[in-house]
PDB file of C-alpha atoms in Angstrom:
ATOM      1  CA  SER A1376      97.771  94.937 133.804  1.00 87.00           C
ATOM      2  CA  TYR A1377      95.396  96.728 131.350  1.00 93.00           C
ATOM      3  CA  GLU A1378      94.986  94.545 127.704  1.00 96.00           C
ATOM      4  CA  LEU A1379      93.506  95.780 124.509  1.00 98.00           C
ATOM      5  CA  THR A1380      92.646  93.059 122.019  1.00 98.00           C
ATOM      6  CA  GLN A1381      92.254  93.324 118.486  1.00 98.00           C
ATOM      7  CA  PRO A1382      91.132  91.065 115.396  1.00 98.00           C
ATOM      8  CA  PRO A1383      94.731  89.820 113.859  1.00 98.00           C
ATOM      9  CA  SER A1384      93.199  90.549 110.544  1.00 98.00           C
ATOM     10  CA  VAL A1385      90.311  92.169 108.593  1.00 98.00           C
ATOM     11  CA  SER A1386      90.037  91.798 104.592  1.00 97.00           C
ATOM     12  CA  VAL A1387      87.695  94.450 102.902  1.00 97.00           C
ATOM     13  CA  SER A1388      87.101  95.341  99.339  1.00 97.00           C
ATOM     14  CA  PRO A1389      87.677  98.288  97.825  1.00 97.00           C
ATOM     15  CA  GLY A1390      85.042 100.952  98.157  1.00 97.00           C
ATOM     16  CA  GLN A1391      83.691  98.747 101.097  1.00 97.00           C
ATOM     17  CA  THR A1392      83.513  99.622 104.895  1.00 97.00           C
ATOM     18  CA  ALA A1393      86.192  98.001 107.154  1.00 98.00           C
ATOM     19  CA  SER A1394      85.464  97.742 110.868  1.00 98.00           C
ATOM     20  CA  ILE A1395      88.102  97.026 113.571  1.00 98.00           C
ATOM     21  CA  THR A1396      87.247  96.567 116.988  1.00 98.00           C
ATOM     22  CA  CYS A1397      89.499  96.713 120.175  1.00 98.00           C
ATOM     23  CA  SER A1398      88.305  95.471 123.367  1.00 98.00           C
ATOM     24  CA  GLY A1399      89.034  96.250 126.977  1.00 97.00           C
ATOM     25  CA  ASP A1400      87.599  96.279 130.295  1.00 96.00           C
ATOM     26  CA  LYS A1401      85.250  99.197 130.476  1.00 96.00           C
ATOM     27  CA  LEU A1402      87.118 100.691 127.823  1.00 97.00           C
ATOM     28  CA  GLY A1403      84.327 103.120 127.338  1.00 97.00           C
ATOM     29  CA  ASP A1404      85.180 105.215 130.355  1.00 95.00           C
ATOM     30  CA  ARG A1405      88.416 106.134 129.240  1.00 95.00           C
ATOM     31  CA  TYR A1406      89.442 107.693 125.617  1.00 96.00           C
ATOM     32  CA  ALA A1407      90.233 105.400 123.088  1.00 97.00           C
ATOM     33  CA  TYR A1408      93.173 106.672 120.261  1.00 98.00           C
ATOM     34  CA  TRP A1409      93.857 104.935 116.911  1.00 98.00           C
ATOM     35  CA  TYR A1410      97.127 104.731 114.826  1.00 98.00           C
ATOM     36  CA  GLN A1411      98.029 103.413 111.533  1.00 98.00           C
ATOM     37  CA  GLN A1412     101.258 102.038 110.406  1.00 98.00           C
ATOM     38  CA  ARG A1413     101.920 101.322 106.822  1.00 97.00           C
ATOM     39  CA  PRO A1414     104.436  98.968 105.866  1.00 94.00           C
ATOM     40  CA  GLY A1415     107.946  99.866 106.727  1.00 95.00           C
ATOM     41  CA  GLN A1416     106.925 103.429 108.087  1.00 97.00           C
ATOM     42  CA  SER A1417     106.087 105.160 111.220  1.00 98.00           C
ATOM     43  CA  PRO A1418     102.929 105.294 113.026  1.00 98.00           C
ATOM     44  CA  VAL A1419     100.085 107.704 112.175  1.00 98.00           C
ATOM     45  CA  LEU A1420      97.696 109.084 114.870  1.00 98.00           C
ATOM     46  CA  LEU A1421      94.382 108.623 112.911  1.00 98.00           C
ATOM     47  CA  ILE A1422      91.803 109.266 115.695  1.00 98.00           C
ATOM     48  CA  PHE A1423      91.955 110.683 119.012  1.00 97.00           C
ATOM     49  CA  GLN A1424      89.921 110.854 122.163  1.00 97.00           C
ATOM     50  CA  ASP A1425      87.372 108.135 120.561  1.00 97.00           C
ATOM     51  CA  ASN A1426      86.087 109.904 117.642  1.00 98.00           C
ATOM     52  CA  LYS A1427      88.220 113.165 116.935  1.00 97.00           C
ATOM     53  CA  ARG A1428      90.230 113.428 113.270  1.00 98.00           C
ATOM     54  CA  PRO A1429      93.655 115.592 113.396  1.00 96.00           C
ATOM     55  CA  SER A1430      93.953 117.892 110.419  1.00 95.00           C
ATOM     56  CA  GLY A1431      95.096 115.651 107.453  1.00 96.00           C
ATOM     57  CA  ILE A1432      93.252 112.667 107.892  1.00 97.00           C
ATOM     58  CA  PRO A1433      90.426 111.799 105.790  1.00 97.00           C
ATOM     59  CA  GLU A1434      86.697 111.954 106.353  1.00 97.00           C
ATOM     60  CA  ARG A1435      86.371 107.995 105.802  1.00 97.00           C
ATOM     61  CA  PHE A1436      88.024 107.468 109.039  1.00 98.00           C
ATOM     62  CA  SER A1437      85.775 107.019 111.949  1.00 98.00           C
ATOM     63  CA  GLY A1438      85.879 105.998 115.893  1.00 98.00           C
ATOM     64  CA  SER A1439      83.366 105.042 118.182  1.00 98.00           C
ATOM     65  CA  ASN A1440      83.768 103.781 122.157  1.00 98.00           C
ATOM     66  CA  SER A1441      81.230 102.226 124.526  1.00 98.00           C
ATOM     67  CA  GLY A1442      81.020  99.866 126.776  1.00 97.00           C
ATOM     68  CA  ASN A1443      83.765  97.285 126.625  1.00 98.00           C
ATOM     69  CA  THR A1444      84.724  98.169 122.687  1.00 98.00           C
ATOM     70  CA  ALA A1445      86.103 100.912 120.856  1.00 98.00           C
ATOM     71  CA  THR A1446      85.925 100.396 116.868  1.00 98.00           C
ATOM     72  CA  LEU A1447      87.527 102.185 114.110  1.00 98.00           C
ATOM     73  CA  THR A1448      85.603 102.332 110.896  1.00 98.00           C
ATOM     74  CA  ILE A1449      87.038 103.102 107.351  1.00 98.00           C
ATOM     75  CA  SER A1450      84.505 103.865 104.797  1.00 97.00           C
ATOM     76  CA  GLY A1451      84.783 103.616 101.246  1.00 97.00           C
ATOM     77  CA  THR A1452      88.058 101.292 101.753  1.00 97.00           C
ATOM     78  CA  GLN A1453      91.102 102.692  99.426  1.00 97.00           C
ATOM     79  CA  THR A1454      94.187 100.316  98.637  1.00 96.00           C
ATOM     80  CA  MET A1455      96.138 103.006 100.263  1.00 96.00           C
ATOM     81  CA  ASP A1456      94.728 102.192 103.406  1.00 97.00           C
ATOM     82  CA  GLU A1457      96.189  98.544 103.571  1.00 97.00           C
ATOM     83  CA  ALA A1458      98.334  99.192 106.944  1.00 98.00           C
ATOM     84  CA  ASP A1459      98.473  97.896 110.322  1.00 98.00           C
ATOM     85  CA  TYR A1460      95.922  99.771 112.998  1.00 98.00           C
ATOM     86  CA  TYR A1461      96.468  99.747 116.502  1.00 98.00           C
ATOM     87  CA  CYS A1462      94.228 100.966 118.968  1.00 98.00           C
ATOM     88  CA  GLN A1463      95.576 102.601 122.532  1.00 97.00           C
ATOM     89  CA  ALA A1464      94.226 103.791 125.807  1.00 96.00           C
ATOM     90  CA  TRP A1465      95.206 104.381 129.359  1.00 93.00           C
ATOM     91  CA  ASP A1466      95.787 102.377 132.168  1.00 89.00           C
ATOM     92  CA  SER A1467      94.636 104.444 135.633  1.00 81.00           C
ATOM     93  CA  ASN A1468      96.515 106.940 134.115  1.00 75.00           C
ATOM     94  CA  THR A1469      99.718 105.549 134.741  1.00 86.00           C
ATOM     95  CA  ALA A1470     101.040 103.788 131.581  1.00 93.00           C
ATOM     96  CA  ALA A1471      99.358 103.483 128.187  1.00 95.00           C
ATOM     97  CA  VAL A1472      98.454 100.221 126.420  1.00 96.00           C
ATOM     98  CA  PHE A1473      98.706  99.694 122.425  1.00 98.00           C
ATOM     99  CA  GLY A1474      96.233  96.929 121.290  1.00 98.00           C
ATOM    100  CA  THR A1475      97.481  93.920 119.881  1.00 98.00           C
ATOM    101  CA  GLY A1476      97.145  95.383 116.343  1.00 98.00           C
ATOM    102  CA  THR A1477      94.903  94.521 112.996  1.00 98.00           C
ATOM    103  CA  LYS A1478      96.282  93.858 109.650  1.00 98.00           C
ATOM    104  CA  VAL A1479      93.959  95.490 107.095  1.00 98.00           C
ATOM    105  CA  THR A1480      94.203  93.870 103.384  1.00 97.00           C
ATOM    106  CA  VAL A1481      92.484  95.487 100.587  1.00 96.00           C
ATOM    107  CA  LEU A1482      91.441  93.049  97.992  1.00 91.00           C
TER     108      LEU A1482
ATOM    109  CA  GLU B1278     107.025 121.227 110.737  1.00 96.00           C
ATOM    110  CA  VAL B1279     107.527 118.908 113.524  1.00 97.00           C
ATOM    111  CA  GLN B1280     110.710 116.639 113.384  1.00 98.00           C
ATOM    112  CA  LEU B1281     111.739 114.426 115.705  1.00 98.00           C
ATOM    113  CA  LEU B1282     115.601 112.947 114.957  1.00 98.00           C
ATOM    114  CA  GLU B1283     116.623 109.696 116.962  1.00 98.00           C
ATOM    115  CA  SER B1284     119.798 108.886 117.308  1.00 98.00           C
ATOM    116  CA  GLY B1285     122.193 106.330 119.492  1.00 98.00           C
ATOM    117  CA  GLY B1286     121.066 103.253 118.541  1.00 97.00           C
ATOM    118  CA  GLY B1287     123.282 100.018 117.554  1.00 97.00           C
ATOM    119  CA  LEU B1288     124.265  96.465 118.672  1.00 98.00           C
ATOM    120  CA  ILE B1289     124.991  96.032 122.361  1.00 97.00           C
ATOM    121  CA  GLN B1290     125.843  92.607 124.594  1.00 97.00           C
ATOM    122  CA  PRO B1291     122.828  91.605 126.845  1.00 98.00           C
ATOM    123  CA  GLY B1292     123.701  93.488 130.397  1.00 98.00           C
ATOM    124  CA  GLY B1293     124.746  96.554 128.659  1.00 98.00           C
ATOM    125  CA  SER B1294     123.540  99.905 128.384  1.00 98.00           C
ATOM    126  CA  LEU B1295     122.762 102.510 125.596  1.00 98.00           C
ATOM    127  CA  ARG B1296     121.014 106.013 125.613  1.00 98.00           C
ATOM    128  CA  LEU B1297     119.017 107.113 123.029  1.00 98.00           C
ATOM    129  CA  SER B1298     118.558 110.537 122.035  1.00 98.00           C
ATOM    130  CA  CYS B1299     115.635 112.497 120.190  1.00 98.00           C
ATOM    131  CA  ALA B1300     116.081 115.770 118.929  1.00 98.00           C
ATOM    132  CA  ALA B1301     113.052 117.965 118.268  1.00 98.00           C
ATOM    133  CA  SER B1302     112.246 120.764 116.236  1.00 98.00           C
ATOM    134  CA  GLY B1303     109.242 122.758 114.640  1.00 97.00           C
ATOM    135  CA  PHE B1304     107.423 123.041 118.387  1.00 97.00           C
ATOM    136  CA  PRO B1305     107.859 124.515 121.564  1.00 97.00           C
ATOM    137  CA  PHE B1306     109.474 121.241 123.273  1.00 97.00           C
ATOM    138  CA  SER B1307     109.081 122.245 126.979  1.00 95.00           C
ATOM    139  CA  ASN B1308     105.327 122.325 126.335  1.00 95.00           C
ATOM    140  CA  TYR B1309     104.528 119.008 125.741  1.00 95.00           C
ATOM    141  CA  ALA B1310     105.035 115.557 126.820  1.00 95.00           C
ATOM    142  CA  MET B1311     107.211 113.199 125.023  1.00 97.00           C
ATOM    143  CA  GLY B1312     107.376 109.466 124.835  1.00 97.00           C
ATOM    144  CA  TRP B1313     109.264 106.309 123.260  1.00 98.00           C
ATOM    145  CA  VAL B1314     107.377 103.530 121.772  1.00 98.00           C
ATOM    146  CA  ARG B1315     109.211 100.191 120.461  1.00 98.00           C
ATOM    147  CA  GLN B1316     108.504  97.798 118.382  1.00 98.00           C
ATOM    148  CA  ALA B1317     110.388  94.480 118.471  1.00 98.00           C
ATOM    149  CA  PRO B1318     110.846  92.795 114.744  1.00 97.00           C
ATOM    150  CA  GLY B1319     107.736  91.428 113.185  1.00 96.00           C
ATOM    151  CA  LYS B1320     105.525  92.653 116.346  1.00 97.00           C
ATOM    152  CA  GLY B1321     103.089  95.490 117.431  1.00 98.00           C
ATOM    153  CA  LEU B1322     103.790  98.520 119.176  1.00 98.00           C
ATOM    154  CA  GLU B1323     104.754  98.331 122.994  1.00 98.00           C
ATOM    155  CA  TRP B1324     104.438 101.620 124.649  1.00 97.00           C
ATOM    156  CA  VAL B1325     108.020 102.263 126.642  1.00 98.00           C
ATOM    157  CA  SER B1326     107.806 105.572 128.693  1.00 97.00           C
ATOM    158  CA  GLU B1327     107.086 109.070 128.695  1.00 96.00           C
ATOM    159  CA  ILE B1328     107.937 112.467 130.678  1.00 95.00           C
ATOM    160  CA  ILE B1329     105.794 115.357 131.039  1.00 93.00           C
ATOM    161  CA  GLY B1330     106.897 118.774 129.472  1.00 91.00           C
ATOM    162  CA  SER B1331     108.603 120.247 132.940  1.00 88.00           C
ATOM    163  CA  GLY B1332     110.196 116.416 133.411  1.00 86.00           C
ATOM    164  CA  GLY B1333     108.930 116.916 136.966  1.00 88.00           C
ATOM    165  CA  GLY B1334     106.453 113.473 135.835  1.00 92.00           C
ATOM    166  CA  THR B1335     107.692 110.385 134.329  1.00 95.00           C
ATOM    167  CA  TYR B1336     105.642 106.962 133.289  1.00 95.00           C
ATOM    168  CA  TYR B1337     107.388 103.781 132.486  1.00 96.00           C
ATOM    169  CA  ALA B1338     105.893 100.429 131.265  1.00 95.00           C
ATOM    170  CA  ASP B1339     106.507  97.295 133.808  1.00 95.00           C
ATOM    171  CA  ALA B1340     108.552  95.556 131.240  1.00 96.00           C
ATOM    172  CA  VAL B1341     111.073  98.410 131.805  1.00 97.00           C
ATOM    173  CA  ARG B1342     110.667 100.030 135.201  1.00 96.00           C
ATOM    174  CA  GLY B1343     113.784 100.020 136.936  1.00 97.00           C
ATOM    175  CA  ARG B1344     115.936  99.399 134.007  1.00 98.00           C
ATOM    176  CA  PHE B1345     115.179 102.666 131.565  1.00 98.00           C
ATOM    177  CA  THR B1346     115.353 106.010 132.631  1.00 98.00           C
ATOM    178  CA  ILE B1347     113.739 108.689 130.600  1.00 98.00           C
ATOM    179  CA  SER B1348     114.767 112.125 130.762  1.00 98.00           C
ATOM    180  CA  ARG B1349     114.598 115.529 128.847  1.00 98.00           C
ATOM    181  CA  ASP B1350     116.693 118.721 128.256  1.00 98.00           C
ATOM    182  CA  ASN B1351     114.512 121.425 127.566  1.00 97.00           C
ATOM    183  CA  SER B1352     117.284 123.658 126.819  1.00 97.00           C
ATOM    184  CA  LYS B1353     118.566 121.577 123.990  1.00 98.00           C
ATOM    185  CA  ASN B1354     114.995 120.615 122.985  1.00 98.00           C
ATOM    186  CA  THR B1355     116.076 116.819 123.478  1.00 98.00           C
ATOM    187  CA  LEU B1356     114.816 113.729 124.590  1.00 98.00           C
ATOM    188  CA  TYR B1357     116.654 111.161 126.226  1.00 98.00           C
ATOM    189  CA  LEU B1358     116.219 107.056 127.077  1.00 98.00           C
ATOM    190  CA  GLN B1359     118.843 105.691 129.154  1.00 98.00           C
ATOM    191  CA  MET B1360     118.550 101.756 128.876  1.00 98.00           C
ATOM    192  CA  ASP B1361     120.755  99.455 131.305  1.00 98.00           C
ATOM    193  CA  SER B1362     121.013  96.174 132.007  1.00 98.00           C
ATOM    194  CA  LEU B1363     119.574  95.305 128.256  1.00 98.00           C
ATOM    195  CA  ARG B1364     118.254  92.032 127.643  1.00 98.00           C
ATOM    196  CA  ALA B1365     117.530  90.049 124.472  1.00 98.00           C
ATOM    197  CA  GLU B1366     113.867  91.238 124.365  1.00 98.00           C
ATOM    198  CA  ASP B1367     114.597  94.694 124.382  1.00 98.00           C
ATOM    199  CA  THR B1368     115.490  94.283 120.683  1.00 98.00           C
ATOM    200  CA  ALA B1369     113.578  96.546 118.701  1.00 98.00           C
ATOM    201  CA  VAL B1370     112.945  99.664 116.906  1.00 98.00           C
ATOM    202  CA  TYR B1371     112.476 102.273 119.159  1.00 98.00           C
ATOM    203  CA  TYR B1372     110.476 105.648 117.915  1.00 98.00           C
ATOM    204  CA  CYS B1373     110.700 108.731 119.747  1.00 98.00           C
ATOM    205  CA  ALA B1374     106.868 110.490 119.922  1.00 98.00           C
ATOM    206  CA  LYS B1375     105.405 113.818 120.587  1.00 98.00           C
ATOM    207  CA  ASP B1376     102.730 114.083 122.960  1.00 96.00           C
ATOM    208  CA  ALA B1377      99.675 116.325 122.691  1.00 94.00           C
ATOM    209  CA  GLY B1378      99.230 116.891 126.204  1.00 86.00           C
ATOM    210  CA  ASP B1379     101.640 119.084 128.392  1.00 80.00           C
ATOM    211  CA  TRP B1380     101.321 118.468 132.280  1.00 80.00           C
ATOM    212  CA  SER B1381      99.572 115.269 131.502  1.00 84.00           C
ATOM    213  CA  PRO B1382     100.306 112.591 128.917  1.00 87.00           C
ATOM    214  CA  ALA B1383      97.439 112.439 126.442  1.00 89.00           C
ATOM    215  CA  PHE B1384      98.132 110.810 122.862  1.00 94.00           C
ATOM    216  CA  LEU B1385     101.180 110.557 120.643  1.00 97.00           C
ATOM    217  CA  ASP B1386     100.455 112.633 117.976  1.00 96.00           C
ATOM    218  CA  TYR B1387     103.810 113.106 115.877  1.00 98.00           C
ATOM    219  CA  TRP B1388     106.473 110.224 115.375  1.00 98.00           C
ATOM    220  CA  GLY B1389     110.270 109.970 114.573  1.00 98.00           C
ATOM    221  CA  GLN B1390     111.245 107.562 112.098  1.00 98.00           C
ATOM    222  CA  GLY B1391     112.513 105.276 114.580  1.00 98.00           C
ATOM    223  CA  ILE B1392     116.164 103.580 115.574  1.00 98.00           C
ATOM    224  CA  LEU B1393     117.099 100.082 115.722  1.00 98.00           C
ATOM    225  CA  VAL B1394     118.324  98.818 118.907  1.00 98.00           C
ATOM    226  CA  THR B1395     119.618  94.993 118.886  1.00 98.00           C
ATOM    227  CA  VAL B1396     120.620  93.253 122.053  1.00 98.00           C
ATOM    228  CA  SER B1397     122.831  89.993 121.138  1.00 97.00           C
ATOM    229  CA  SER B1398     125.962  88.580 122.002  1.00 95.00           C
TER     230      SER B1398
END
């Protein structure tokens, strides 16, 4: 089955840039999606179709996807961005897969 | 405003059955695929199942295929997840989510608040 691997944790200082990677075999050949989950809350869609932001998502969140890696970038990170982040893709259009998740700490 | 409200969770013994419901409002329910995602305590997200808008196509994770059945009643704007032969490893918060696609799943753009299912004797 298809697997998506993320680093368990990323630390970033306020105002700096955080990059979260998501690795999977030929991930660049399919769309990648990103979700944010703040503690005790439901997930929220951040990025769809590799690099598109839903309405209401701040411009500091951006995405890219090429080769075997998708990347979520948070520019000018704020303390409110402290959360868990998950990538997601479809496996042969038959089942969705979430990444292992990355905890972002802003300190 | 899109609203998704799950119900039907609780404590169930291993081997038992449970049916989750998700009441949807704020969008044309039959026009969109819907799905279930779960999260075991302290763990990451796990995709469970999805169903297209018409109900004619369903998708399942390997971990639940053959034990769980997803369905929908478009006349009641309600999504269901019938869970049979439950195991301890099915213990999780189950989220109902709206998909942005209609005839084919795409991505989950709105999520419910989740409901806890605990499988234990």
